[in-house]
PDB file of C-alpha atoms and ligand atoms in Angstrom:
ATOM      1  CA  UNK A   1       0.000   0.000   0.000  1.00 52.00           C
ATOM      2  CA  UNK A   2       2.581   2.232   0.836  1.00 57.00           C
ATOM      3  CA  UNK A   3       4.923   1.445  -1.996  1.00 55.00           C
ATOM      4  CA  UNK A   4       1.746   2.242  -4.012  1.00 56.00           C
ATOM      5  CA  UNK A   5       1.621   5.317  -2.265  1.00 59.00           C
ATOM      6  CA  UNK A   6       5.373   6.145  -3.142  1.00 56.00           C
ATOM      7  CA  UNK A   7       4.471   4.843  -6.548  1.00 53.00           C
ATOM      8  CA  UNK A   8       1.617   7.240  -7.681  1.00 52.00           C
ATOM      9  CA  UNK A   9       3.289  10.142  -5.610  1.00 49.00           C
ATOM     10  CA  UNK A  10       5.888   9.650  -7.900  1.00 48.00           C
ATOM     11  CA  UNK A  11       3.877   9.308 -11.434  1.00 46.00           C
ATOM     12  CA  UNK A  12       2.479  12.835 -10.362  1.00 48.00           C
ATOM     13  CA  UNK A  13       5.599  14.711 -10.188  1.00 48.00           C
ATOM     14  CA  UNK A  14       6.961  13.542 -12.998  1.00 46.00           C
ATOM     15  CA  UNK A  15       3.468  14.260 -14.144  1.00 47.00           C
ATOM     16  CA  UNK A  16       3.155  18.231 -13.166  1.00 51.00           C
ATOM     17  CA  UNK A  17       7.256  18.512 -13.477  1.00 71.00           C
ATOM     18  CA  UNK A  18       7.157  21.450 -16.461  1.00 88.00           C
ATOM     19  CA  UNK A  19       4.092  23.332 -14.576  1.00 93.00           C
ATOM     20  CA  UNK A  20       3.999  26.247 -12.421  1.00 94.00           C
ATOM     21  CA  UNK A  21       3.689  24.336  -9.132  1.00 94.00           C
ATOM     22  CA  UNK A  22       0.327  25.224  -7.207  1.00 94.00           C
ATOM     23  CA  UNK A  23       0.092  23.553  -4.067  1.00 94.00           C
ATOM     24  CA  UNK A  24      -2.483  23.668  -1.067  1.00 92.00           C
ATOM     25  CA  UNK A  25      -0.557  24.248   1.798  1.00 95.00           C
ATOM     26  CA  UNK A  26       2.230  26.976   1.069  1.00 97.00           C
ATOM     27  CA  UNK A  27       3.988  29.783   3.122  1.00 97.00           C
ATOM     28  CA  UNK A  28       6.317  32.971   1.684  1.00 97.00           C
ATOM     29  CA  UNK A  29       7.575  36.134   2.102  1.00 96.00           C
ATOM     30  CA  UNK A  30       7.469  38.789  -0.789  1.00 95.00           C
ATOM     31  CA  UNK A  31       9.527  41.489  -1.266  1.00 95.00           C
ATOM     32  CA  UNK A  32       9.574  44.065  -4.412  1.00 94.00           C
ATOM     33  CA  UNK A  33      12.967  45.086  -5.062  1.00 94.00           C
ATOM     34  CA  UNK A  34      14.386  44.290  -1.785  1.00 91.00           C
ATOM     35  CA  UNK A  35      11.461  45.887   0.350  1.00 89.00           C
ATOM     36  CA  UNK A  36       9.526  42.946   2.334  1.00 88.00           C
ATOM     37  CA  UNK A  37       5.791  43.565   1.414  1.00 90.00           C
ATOM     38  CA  UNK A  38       3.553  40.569   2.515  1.00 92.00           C
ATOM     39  CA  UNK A  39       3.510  37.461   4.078  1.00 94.00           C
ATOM     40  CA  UNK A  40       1.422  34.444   3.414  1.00 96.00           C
ATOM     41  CA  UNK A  41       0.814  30.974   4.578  1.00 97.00           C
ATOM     42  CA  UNK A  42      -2.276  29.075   3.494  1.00 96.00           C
ATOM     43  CA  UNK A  43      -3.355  25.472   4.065  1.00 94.00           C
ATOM     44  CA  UNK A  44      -6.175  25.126   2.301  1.00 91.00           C
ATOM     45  CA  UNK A  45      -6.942  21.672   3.671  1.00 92.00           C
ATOM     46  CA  UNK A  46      -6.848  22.792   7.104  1.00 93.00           C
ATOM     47  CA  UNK A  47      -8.821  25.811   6.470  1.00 93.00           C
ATOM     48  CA  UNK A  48      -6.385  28.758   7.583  1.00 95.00           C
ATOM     49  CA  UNK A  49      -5.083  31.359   6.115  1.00 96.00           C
ATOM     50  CA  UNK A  50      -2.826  34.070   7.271  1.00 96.00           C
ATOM     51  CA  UNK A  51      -1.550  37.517   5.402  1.00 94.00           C
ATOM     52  CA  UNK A  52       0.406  39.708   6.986  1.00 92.00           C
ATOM     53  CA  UNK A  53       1.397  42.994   5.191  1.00 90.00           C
ATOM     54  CA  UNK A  54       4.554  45.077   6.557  1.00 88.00           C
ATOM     55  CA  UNK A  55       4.151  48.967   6.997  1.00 79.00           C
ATOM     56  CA  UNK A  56       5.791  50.790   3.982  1.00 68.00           C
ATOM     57  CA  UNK A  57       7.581  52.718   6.342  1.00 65.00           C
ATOM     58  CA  UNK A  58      10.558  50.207   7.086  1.00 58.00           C
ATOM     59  CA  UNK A  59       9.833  50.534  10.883  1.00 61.00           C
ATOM     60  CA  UNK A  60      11.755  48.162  12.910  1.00 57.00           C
ATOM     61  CA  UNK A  61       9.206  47.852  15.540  1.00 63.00           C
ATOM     62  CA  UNK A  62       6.421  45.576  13.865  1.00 59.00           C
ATOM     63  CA  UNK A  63       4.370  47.816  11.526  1.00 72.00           C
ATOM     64  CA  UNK A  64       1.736  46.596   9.855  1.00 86.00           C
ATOM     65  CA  UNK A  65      -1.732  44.466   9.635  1.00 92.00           C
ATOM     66  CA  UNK A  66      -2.440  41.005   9.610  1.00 94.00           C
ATOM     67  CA  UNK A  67      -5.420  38.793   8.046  1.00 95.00           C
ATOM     68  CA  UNK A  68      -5.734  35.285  10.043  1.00 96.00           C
ATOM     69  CA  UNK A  69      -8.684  33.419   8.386  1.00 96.00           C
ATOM     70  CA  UNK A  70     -10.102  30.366  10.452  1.00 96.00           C
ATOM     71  CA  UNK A  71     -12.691  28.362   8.159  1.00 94.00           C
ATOM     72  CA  UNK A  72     -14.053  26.424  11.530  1.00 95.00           C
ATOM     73  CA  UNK A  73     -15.068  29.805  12.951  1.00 96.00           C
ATOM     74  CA  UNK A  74     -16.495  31.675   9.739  1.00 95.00           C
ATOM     75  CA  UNK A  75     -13.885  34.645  10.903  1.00 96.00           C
ATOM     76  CA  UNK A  76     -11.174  36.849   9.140  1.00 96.00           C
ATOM     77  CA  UNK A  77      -9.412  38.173  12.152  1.00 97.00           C
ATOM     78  CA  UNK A  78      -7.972  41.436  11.146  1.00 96.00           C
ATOM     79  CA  UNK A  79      -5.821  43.041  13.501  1.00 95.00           C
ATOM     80  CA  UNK A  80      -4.356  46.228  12.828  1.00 92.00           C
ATOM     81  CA  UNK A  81      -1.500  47.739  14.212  1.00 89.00           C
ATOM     82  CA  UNK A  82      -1.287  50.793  12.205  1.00 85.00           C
ATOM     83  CA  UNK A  83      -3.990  52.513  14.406  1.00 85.00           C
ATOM     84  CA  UNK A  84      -3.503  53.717  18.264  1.00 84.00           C
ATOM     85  CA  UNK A  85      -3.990  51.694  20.078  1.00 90.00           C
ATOM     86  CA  UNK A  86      -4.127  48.128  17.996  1.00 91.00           C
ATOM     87  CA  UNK A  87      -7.260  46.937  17.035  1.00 94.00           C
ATOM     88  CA  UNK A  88      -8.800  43.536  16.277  1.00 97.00           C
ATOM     89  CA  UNK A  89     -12.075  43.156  14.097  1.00 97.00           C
ATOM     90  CA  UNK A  90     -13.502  39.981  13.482  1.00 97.00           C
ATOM     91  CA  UNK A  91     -15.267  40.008  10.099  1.00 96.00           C
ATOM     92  CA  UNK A  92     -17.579  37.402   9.504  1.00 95.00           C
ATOM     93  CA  UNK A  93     -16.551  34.979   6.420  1.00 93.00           C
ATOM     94  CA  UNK A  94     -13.570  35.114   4.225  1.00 87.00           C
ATOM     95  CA  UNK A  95     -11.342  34.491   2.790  1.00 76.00           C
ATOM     96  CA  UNK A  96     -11.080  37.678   0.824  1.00 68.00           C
ATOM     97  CA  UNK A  97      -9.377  37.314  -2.687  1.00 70.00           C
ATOM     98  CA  UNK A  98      -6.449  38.566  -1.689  1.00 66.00           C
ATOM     99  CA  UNK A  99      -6.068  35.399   0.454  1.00 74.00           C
ATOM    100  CA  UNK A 100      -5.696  33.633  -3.126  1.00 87.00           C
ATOM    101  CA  UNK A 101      -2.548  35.494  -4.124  1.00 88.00           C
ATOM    102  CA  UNK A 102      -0.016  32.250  -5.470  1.00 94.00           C
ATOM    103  CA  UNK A 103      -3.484  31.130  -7.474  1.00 94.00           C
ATOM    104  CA  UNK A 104      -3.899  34.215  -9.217  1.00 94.00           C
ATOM    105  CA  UNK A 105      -0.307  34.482 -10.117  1.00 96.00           C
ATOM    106  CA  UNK A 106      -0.348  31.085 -11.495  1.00 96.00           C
ATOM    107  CA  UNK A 107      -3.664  31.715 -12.969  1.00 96.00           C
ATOM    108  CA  UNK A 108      -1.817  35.374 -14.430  1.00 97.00           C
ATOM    109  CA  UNK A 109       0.534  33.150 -16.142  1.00 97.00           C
ATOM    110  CA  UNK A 110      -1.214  30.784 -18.141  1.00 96.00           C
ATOM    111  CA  UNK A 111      -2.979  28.144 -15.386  1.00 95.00           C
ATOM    112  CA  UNK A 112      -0.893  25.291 -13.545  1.00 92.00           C
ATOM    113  CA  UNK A 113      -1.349  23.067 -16.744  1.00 92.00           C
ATOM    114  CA  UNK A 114       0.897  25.386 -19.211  1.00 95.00           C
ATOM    115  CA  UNK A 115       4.046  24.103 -19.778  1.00 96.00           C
ATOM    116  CA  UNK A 116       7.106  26.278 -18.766  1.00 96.00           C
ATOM    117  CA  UNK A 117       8.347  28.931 -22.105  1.00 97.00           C
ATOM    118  CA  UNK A 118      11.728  28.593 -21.604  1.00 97.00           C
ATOM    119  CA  UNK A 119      15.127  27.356 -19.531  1.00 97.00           C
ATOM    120  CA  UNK A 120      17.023  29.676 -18.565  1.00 97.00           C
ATOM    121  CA  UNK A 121      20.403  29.504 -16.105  1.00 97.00           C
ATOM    122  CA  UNK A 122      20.231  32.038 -13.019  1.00 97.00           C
ATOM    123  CA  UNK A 123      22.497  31.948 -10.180  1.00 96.00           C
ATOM    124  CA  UNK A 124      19.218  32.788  -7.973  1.00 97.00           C
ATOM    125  CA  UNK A 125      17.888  29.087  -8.801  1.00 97.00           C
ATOM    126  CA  UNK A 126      21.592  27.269  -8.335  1.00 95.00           C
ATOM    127  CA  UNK A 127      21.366  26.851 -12.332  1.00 94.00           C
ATOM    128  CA  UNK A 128      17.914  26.135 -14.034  1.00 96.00           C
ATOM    129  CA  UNK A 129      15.041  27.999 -14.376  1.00 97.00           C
ATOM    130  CA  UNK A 130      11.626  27.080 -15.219  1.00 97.00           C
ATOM    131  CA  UNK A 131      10.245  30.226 -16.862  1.00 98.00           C
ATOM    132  CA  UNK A 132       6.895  31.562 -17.833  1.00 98.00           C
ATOM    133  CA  UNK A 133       6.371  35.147 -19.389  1.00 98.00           C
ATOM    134  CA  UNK A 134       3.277  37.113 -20.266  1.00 98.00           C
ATOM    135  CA  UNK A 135       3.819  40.630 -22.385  1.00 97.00           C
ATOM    136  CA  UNK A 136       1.208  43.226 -21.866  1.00 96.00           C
ATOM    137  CA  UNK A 137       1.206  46.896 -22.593  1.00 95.00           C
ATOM    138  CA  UNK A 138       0.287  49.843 -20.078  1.00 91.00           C
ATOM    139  CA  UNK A 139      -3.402  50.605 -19.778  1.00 86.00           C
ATOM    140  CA  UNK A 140      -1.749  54.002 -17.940  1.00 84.00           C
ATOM    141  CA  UNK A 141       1.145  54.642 -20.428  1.00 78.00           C
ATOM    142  CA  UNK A 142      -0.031  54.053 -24.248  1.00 79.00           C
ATOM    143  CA  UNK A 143       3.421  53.893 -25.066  1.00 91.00           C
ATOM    144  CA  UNK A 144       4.623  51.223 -22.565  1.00 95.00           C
ATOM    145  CA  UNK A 145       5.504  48.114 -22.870  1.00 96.00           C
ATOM    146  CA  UNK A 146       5.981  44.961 -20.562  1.00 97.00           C
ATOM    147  CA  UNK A 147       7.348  42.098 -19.683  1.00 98.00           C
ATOM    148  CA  UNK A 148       6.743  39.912 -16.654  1.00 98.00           C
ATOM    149  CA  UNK A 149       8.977  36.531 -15.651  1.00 98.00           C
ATOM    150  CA  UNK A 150       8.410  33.772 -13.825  1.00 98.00           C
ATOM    151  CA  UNK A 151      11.487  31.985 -12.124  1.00 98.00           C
ATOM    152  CA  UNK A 152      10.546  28.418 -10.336  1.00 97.00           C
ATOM    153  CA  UNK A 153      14.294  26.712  -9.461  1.00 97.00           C
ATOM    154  CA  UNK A 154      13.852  23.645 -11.872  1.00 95.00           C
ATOM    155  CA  UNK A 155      15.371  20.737  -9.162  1.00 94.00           C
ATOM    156  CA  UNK A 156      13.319  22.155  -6.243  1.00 94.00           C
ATOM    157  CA  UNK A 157      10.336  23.060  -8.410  1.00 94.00           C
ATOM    158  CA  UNK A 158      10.226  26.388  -6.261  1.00 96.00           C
ATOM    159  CA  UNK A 159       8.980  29.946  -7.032  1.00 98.00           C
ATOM    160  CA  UNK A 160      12.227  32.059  -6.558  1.00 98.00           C
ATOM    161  CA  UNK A 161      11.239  35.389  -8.528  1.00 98.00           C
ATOM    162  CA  UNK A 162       9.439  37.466 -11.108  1.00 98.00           C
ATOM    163  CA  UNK A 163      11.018  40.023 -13.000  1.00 98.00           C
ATOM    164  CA  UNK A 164       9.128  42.889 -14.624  1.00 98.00           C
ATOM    165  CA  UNK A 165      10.134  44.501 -17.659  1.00 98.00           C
ATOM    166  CA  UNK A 166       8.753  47.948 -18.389  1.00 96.00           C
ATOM    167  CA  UNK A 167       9.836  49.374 -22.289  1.00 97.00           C
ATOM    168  CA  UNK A 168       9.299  52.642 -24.271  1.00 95.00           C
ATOM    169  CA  UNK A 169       7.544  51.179 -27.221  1.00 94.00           C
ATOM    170  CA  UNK A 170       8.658  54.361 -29.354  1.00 92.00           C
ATOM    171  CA  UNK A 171      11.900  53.789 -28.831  1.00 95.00           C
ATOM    172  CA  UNK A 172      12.496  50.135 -27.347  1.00 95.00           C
ATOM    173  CA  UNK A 173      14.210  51.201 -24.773  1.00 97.00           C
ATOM    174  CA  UNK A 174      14.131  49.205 -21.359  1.00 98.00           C
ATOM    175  CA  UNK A 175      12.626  52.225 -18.653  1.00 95.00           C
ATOM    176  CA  UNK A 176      12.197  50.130 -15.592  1.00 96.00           C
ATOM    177  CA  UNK A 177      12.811  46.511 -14.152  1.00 98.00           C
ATOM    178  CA  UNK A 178      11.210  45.200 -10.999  1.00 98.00           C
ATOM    179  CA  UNK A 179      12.225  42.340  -8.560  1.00 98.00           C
ATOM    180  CA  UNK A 180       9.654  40.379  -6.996  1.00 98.00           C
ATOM    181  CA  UNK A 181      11.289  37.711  -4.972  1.00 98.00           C
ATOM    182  CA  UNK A 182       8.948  34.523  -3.019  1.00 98.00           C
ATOM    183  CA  UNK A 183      11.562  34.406   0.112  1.00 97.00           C
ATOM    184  CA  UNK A 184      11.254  30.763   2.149  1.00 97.00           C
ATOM    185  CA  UNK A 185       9.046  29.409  -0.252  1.00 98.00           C
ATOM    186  CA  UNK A 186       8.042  26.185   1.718  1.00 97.00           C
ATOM    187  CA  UNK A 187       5.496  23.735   0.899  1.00 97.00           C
ATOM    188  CA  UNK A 188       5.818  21.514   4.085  1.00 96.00           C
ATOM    189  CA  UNK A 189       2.987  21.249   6.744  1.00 96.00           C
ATOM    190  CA  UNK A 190       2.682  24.594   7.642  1.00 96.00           C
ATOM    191  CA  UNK A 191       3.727  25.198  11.720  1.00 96.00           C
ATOM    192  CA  UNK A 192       0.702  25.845  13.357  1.00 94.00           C
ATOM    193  CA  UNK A 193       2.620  29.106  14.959  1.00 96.00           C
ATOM    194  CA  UNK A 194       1.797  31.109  11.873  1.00 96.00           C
ATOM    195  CA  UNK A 195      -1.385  31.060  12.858  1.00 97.00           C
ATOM    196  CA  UNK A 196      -0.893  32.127  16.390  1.00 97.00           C
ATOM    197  CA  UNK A 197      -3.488  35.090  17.266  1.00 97.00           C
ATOM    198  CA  UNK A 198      -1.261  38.446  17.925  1.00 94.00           C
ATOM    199  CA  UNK A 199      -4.216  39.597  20.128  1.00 95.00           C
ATOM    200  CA  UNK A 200      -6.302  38.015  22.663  1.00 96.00           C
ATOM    201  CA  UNK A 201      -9.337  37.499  20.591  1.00 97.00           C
ATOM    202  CA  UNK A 202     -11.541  38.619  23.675  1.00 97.00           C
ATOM    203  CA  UNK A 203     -10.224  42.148  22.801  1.00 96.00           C
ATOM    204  CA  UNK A 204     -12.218  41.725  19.070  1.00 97.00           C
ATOM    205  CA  UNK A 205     -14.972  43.399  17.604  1.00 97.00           C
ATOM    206  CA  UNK A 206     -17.319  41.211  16.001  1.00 97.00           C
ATOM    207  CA  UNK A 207     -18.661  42.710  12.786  1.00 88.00           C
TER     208      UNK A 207
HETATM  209  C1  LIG B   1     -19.923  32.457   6.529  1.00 72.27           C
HETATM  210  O1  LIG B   1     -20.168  33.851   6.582  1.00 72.27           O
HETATM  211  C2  LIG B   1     -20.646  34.386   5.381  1.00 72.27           C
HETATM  212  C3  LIG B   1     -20.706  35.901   5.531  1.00 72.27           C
HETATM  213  O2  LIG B   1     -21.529  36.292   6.617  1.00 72.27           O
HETATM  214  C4  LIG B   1     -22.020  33.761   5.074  1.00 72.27           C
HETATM  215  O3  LIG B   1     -22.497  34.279   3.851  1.00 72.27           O
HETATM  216  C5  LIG B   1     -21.848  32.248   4.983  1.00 72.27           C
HETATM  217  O4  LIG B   1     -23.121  31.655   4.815  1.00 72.27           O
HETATM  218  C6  LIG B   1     -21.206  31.698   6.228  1.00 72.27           C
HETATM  219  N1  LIG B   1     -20.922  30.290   6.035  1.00 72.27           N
HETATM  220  C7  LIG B   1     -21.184  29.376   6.955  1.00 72.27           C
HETATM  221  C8  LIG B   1     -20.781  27.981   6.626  1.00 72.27           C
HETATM  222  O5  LIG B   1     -21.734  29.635   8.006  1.00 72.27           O
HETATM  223  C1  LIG B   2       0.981  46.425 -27.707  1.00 72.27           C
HETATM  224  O1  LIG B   2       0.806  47.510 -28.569  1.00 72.27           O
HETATM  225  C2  LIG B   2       1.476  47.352 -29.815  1.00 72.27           C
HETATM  226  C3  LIG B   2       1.344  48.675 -30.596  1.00 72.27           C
HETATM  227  O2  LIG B   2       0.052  49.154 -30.604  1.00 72.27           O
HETATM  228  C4  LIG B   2       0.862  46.168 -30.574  1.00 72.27           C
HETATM  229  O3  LIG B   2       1.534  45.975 -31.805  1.00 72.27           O
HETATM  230  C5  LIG B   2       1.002  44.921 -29.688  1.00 72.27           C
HETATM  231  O4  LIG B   2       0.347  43.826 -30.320  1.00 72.27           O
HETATM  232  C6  LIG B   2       0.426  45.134 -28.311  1.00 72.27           C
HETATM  233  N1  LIG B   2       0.761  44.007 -27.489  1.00 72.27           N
HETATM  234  C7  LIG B   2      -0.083  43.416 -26.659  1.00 72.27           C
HETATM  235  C8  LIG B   2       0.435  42.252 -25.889  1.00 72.27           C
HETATM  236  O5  LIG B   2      -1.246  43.789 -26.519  1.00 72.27           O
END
């Protein structure tokens, strides 16, 4: 039973092994050119969800809000600690869409069953790259142009970047390049620590 296991565990990563992977249980840390912006774990299984966005201001003392979802309660516990003093609101249902952020990306770049575009060798995956790219012009800037990569490390079959071309279409020159990186990309059971409440939920309002 258990070598059957092993056995169609197996069939399925060869299986999804050119794909952008999309798993159910994830955790990561995203930061846009060097600047941590979010973090996220999800297990969708378990049916909790946690986003945690990090003030803009760089402050060293924790800055920011936080989004823990709990499906067994119906609850997005939001608890802010950008007003004074910190607040906790308990909204009923959830999760909001921004709770869905690896699906959309995979979904932005052609769905979990497109096949990787190209190969390319990047010290920031120890060698290969998977990569996916989507061009689209600026809806703001008619004469823009861009270009958006996908980077999954090829042995690990782990989101390590995206990198975001922006071009002057009248003259083809490259005007602006952006850094997403997916820091501690981890697919293992997710800790149940990142779910830990950073308020006494006795302290929320319930919406
Ligand atoms: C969860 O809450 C939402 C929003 O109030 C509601 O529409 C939905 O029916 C609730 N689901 C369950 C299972 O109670
Ligand atoms: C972007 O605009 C150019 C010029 O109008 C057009 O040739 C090109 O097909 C457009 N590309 C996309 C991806 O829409």
């Amino acid at each position: 039973m258990q070598m059957m296991n092993a056995m169609i565990v197996l069939l399925l990563s060869l299986f999804v092994n050119g794909q952008i992977p999309n798993p159910g249980q994830y955790r990561f840390t995203l930061t846009t050119n060097g600047v941590a912006q979010e973090r996220y774990a999800v297990d969708k299984q378990v049916g909790k969800m946690l986003r945690i966005w990090f003030s803009n201001i760089g402050d060293e003392e924790f800055g920011g809000n936080q989004d823990i979802y709990v499906r067994a309660d119906n609850r997005t516990y939001f608890f802010d600690f950008m007003s004074q003093p910190p607040q906790c609101i308990a909204n009923r249902g959830g999760p909001y869409n921004e709770m869905n952020y690896w699906p959309k990306v995979v979904d932005a770049f052609g769905g979990e069953s497109k096949t990787y575009d190209e190969l390319i060798f990047d010290a920031d995956c120890d060698g290969t790259c998977l990569t996916w790219t989507i061009e689209f012009n600026s809806t703001q800037h008619y004469h823009y142009h861009y270009q958006d990569r996908l980077y999954v490390k090829k042995s690990e079959r782990k989101p390590i970047k995206s990198v975001l071309k922006g071009y002057n279409m009248d003259t083809g020159k490259l005007v602006s390049t952006d850094v997403t990186r997916f820091i501690g990309w981890n697919t293992d059971k997710i800790p149940e620590y990142e779910f830990d409440y950073p308020m006494d939920l006795k302290t929320c309002y319930y919406a």
